[in-house]
Coordinates of C-alpha atoms in Angstrom, one line a residue:
M1 CA -12.1 -6.0 -5.9
P2 CA -13.5 -3.0 -3.9
A3 CA -14.2 -3.5 -0.1
I4 CA -15.3 -1.7 2.8
I5 CA -12.4 -0.8 5.4
K6 CA -13.0 0.1 9.1
F7 CA -12.6 3.9 8.7
G8 CA -14.9 6.8 9.8
M9 CA -14.7 10.4 9.4
P10 CA -16.7 13.7 10.2
Y11 CA -18.6 15.0 7.1
V12 CA -20.1 18.6 6.9
D13 CA -22.2 20.0 4.1
V14 CA -20.2 22.8 2.2
R15 CA -23.3 24.9 2.7
D16 CA -22.8 24.7 6.4
V17 CA -19.0 25.4 6.2
A18 CA -19.8 28.6 4.1
L19 CA -22.3 29.8 6.7
A20 CA -19.9 29.0 9.5
H21 CA -17.5 31.4 7.8
V22 CA -20.0 34.0 7.3
E23 CA -21.0 33.9 11.1
A24 CA -17.4 33.9 12.1
I25 CA -16.9 37.3 9.9
E26 CA -20.4 38.9 11.0
N27 CA -21.2 37.8 14.4
N28 CA -19.6 40.0 17.1
K29 CA -19.6 37.0 19.5
A30 CA -17.1 35.2 17.4
Q31 CA -13.8 34.8 18.9
G32 CA -10.9 32.3 18.1
R33 CA -11.0 29.3 15.8
Y34 CA -13.9 27.0 14.9
M35 CA -14.2 23.6 14.1
C36 CA -16.8 22.4 11.3
A37 CA -16.6 18.7 12.2
G38 CA -20.0 17.1 11.7
E39 CA -21.4 13.8 12.2
I40 CA -18.9 10.9 11.9
I41 CA -19.9 8.4 9.2
W42 CA -18.1 5.0 8.9
N43 CA -17.5 3.7 5.6
E44 CA -19.7 0.8 6.2
Q45 CA -22.5 3.1 7.0
M46 CA -21.7 5.2 3.9
S47 CA -21.9 2.1 1.6
Q48 CA -25.4 1.1 3.1
I49 CA -26.8 4.5 2.5
L50 CA -25.5 4.7 -1.0
K51 CA -26.5 1.2 -1.8
T52 CA -30.2 1.8 -0.5
K53 CA -30.4 5.0 -2.4
F54 CA -28.8 3.9 -5.5
P55 CA -29.5 0.0 -5.4
K56 CA -28.1 -0.7 -9.2
S57 CA -24.9 1.2 -8.4
K58 CA -21.3 -0.6 -7.8
V59 CA -21.0 0.6 -4.2
P60 CA -18.6 -2.0 -2.2
T61 CA -20.3 -4.5 -0.3
I62 CA -17.3 -6.8 0.8
N63 CA -16.9 -6.0 4.3
A64 CA -13.3 -5.9 5.2
T65 CA -13.6 -4.2 8.8
G66 CA -12.4 -7.2 10.6
P67 CA -9.3 -6.9 12.8
I68 CA -7.0 -9.1 10.7
F69 CA -7.9 -7.1 7.6
T70 CA -7.4 -3.8 9.5
T71 CA -4.1 -4.8 10.7
I72 CA -2.6 -5.9 7.2
M73 CA -4.0 -2.7 5.7
R74 CA -2.4 -0.4 8.4
A75 CA 0.8 -2.2 7.7
C76 CA 0.5 -1.7 3.8
L77 CA -0.4 2.0 4.2
R78 CA 2.6 2.7 6.5
L79 CA 5.0 1.4 3.7
S80 CA 3.5 4.5 1.5
S81 CA 5.6 7.6 1.2
D82 CA 2.2 9.6 0.8
P83 CA 1.6 11.6 4.0
Q84 CA -2.3 11.0 3.4
M85 CA -1.8 7.3 3.5
N86 CA 0.2 7.6 6.6
Y87 CA -2.6 9.5 8.1
V88 CA -5.3 6.8 7.0
S89 CA -3.2 4.1 8.4
Y90 CA -3.3 5.7 12.0
Q91 CA -6.9 6.3 11.7
L92 CA -7.9 3.0 10.1
G93 CA -10.0 1.0 12.6
G94 CA -11.4 4.3 14.2
A95 CA -12.5 7.8 13.6
A96 CA -11.1 11.1 14.2
Q97 CA -12.9 12.8 17.1
F98 CA -13.5 16.5 16.9
D99 CA -15.6 19.0 19.3
D100 CA -17.5 21.3 17.3
S101 CA -19.6 22.4 20.1
K102 CA -18.1 26.0 20.3
L103 CA -19.4 26.7 16.9
E104 CA -23.0 25.7 18.0
N105 CA -22.9 27.4 21.3
E106 CA -21.0 30.8 20.1
L107 CA -22.5 31.0 16.5
G108 CA -25.6 28.9 16.7
I109 CA -24.5 26.8 13.7
N110 CA -26.4 23.3 13.7
F111 CA -25.2 21.1 10.8
R112 CA -27.8 19.6 8.2
D113 CA -27.8 16.3 7.3
V114 CA -25.0 15.6 4.7
R115 CA -26.9 12.7 2.9
P116 CA -29.1 14.8 0.8
G117 CA -26.1 16.5 -0.3
W118 CA -24.5 13.6 -1.2
F119 CA -27.4 12.4 -3.4
E120 CA -27.5 15.9 -5.2
V121 CA -23.8 15.7 -6.1
I122 CA -24.2 12.0 -7.4
E123 CA -27.4 13.1 -9.6
Q124 CA -25.7 16.2 -11.0
M125 CA -22.5 14.4 -11.8
T126 CA -24.6 11.7 -13.5
A127 CA -26.8 14.3 -15.4
A128 CA -23.4 16.1 -16.6
G129 CA -22.2 12.8 -17.6
L130 CA -19.1 12.7 -15.3
I131 CA -20.3 9.1 -13.7
K132 CA -22.5 6.3 -15.1
S133 CA -26.0 6.4 -14.1
V134 CA -26.5 4.8 -10.9
Q135 CA -30.5 4.6 -11.2

């Protein structure tokens, strides 16, 4: 049964990542590395956003963000030999924090809201028959 785990991560629209690459190449002020981190969105928030936009979709609504479930999930994930699952086990219950202020201050990049991009992708995948209709 799908459930929402306590996990948050930064999201950035791919168009902003592309713009950041172009600015880093073309802007004479660009120096060093830049982090494209964007807004941290928790799984619970994402579920609510998608369920509101696509009310007939099968978005997980069972909340498993409490401390007991989080501890059990963390222990199970650490048993995996998959490095990605190991990373998730350490991030579970929290969100990775990144500072992308250098990108904004030096290159003037301000990230757009990622939600419309999510909706566009879902609608395009539906139109292409890659996922069932969520309308």
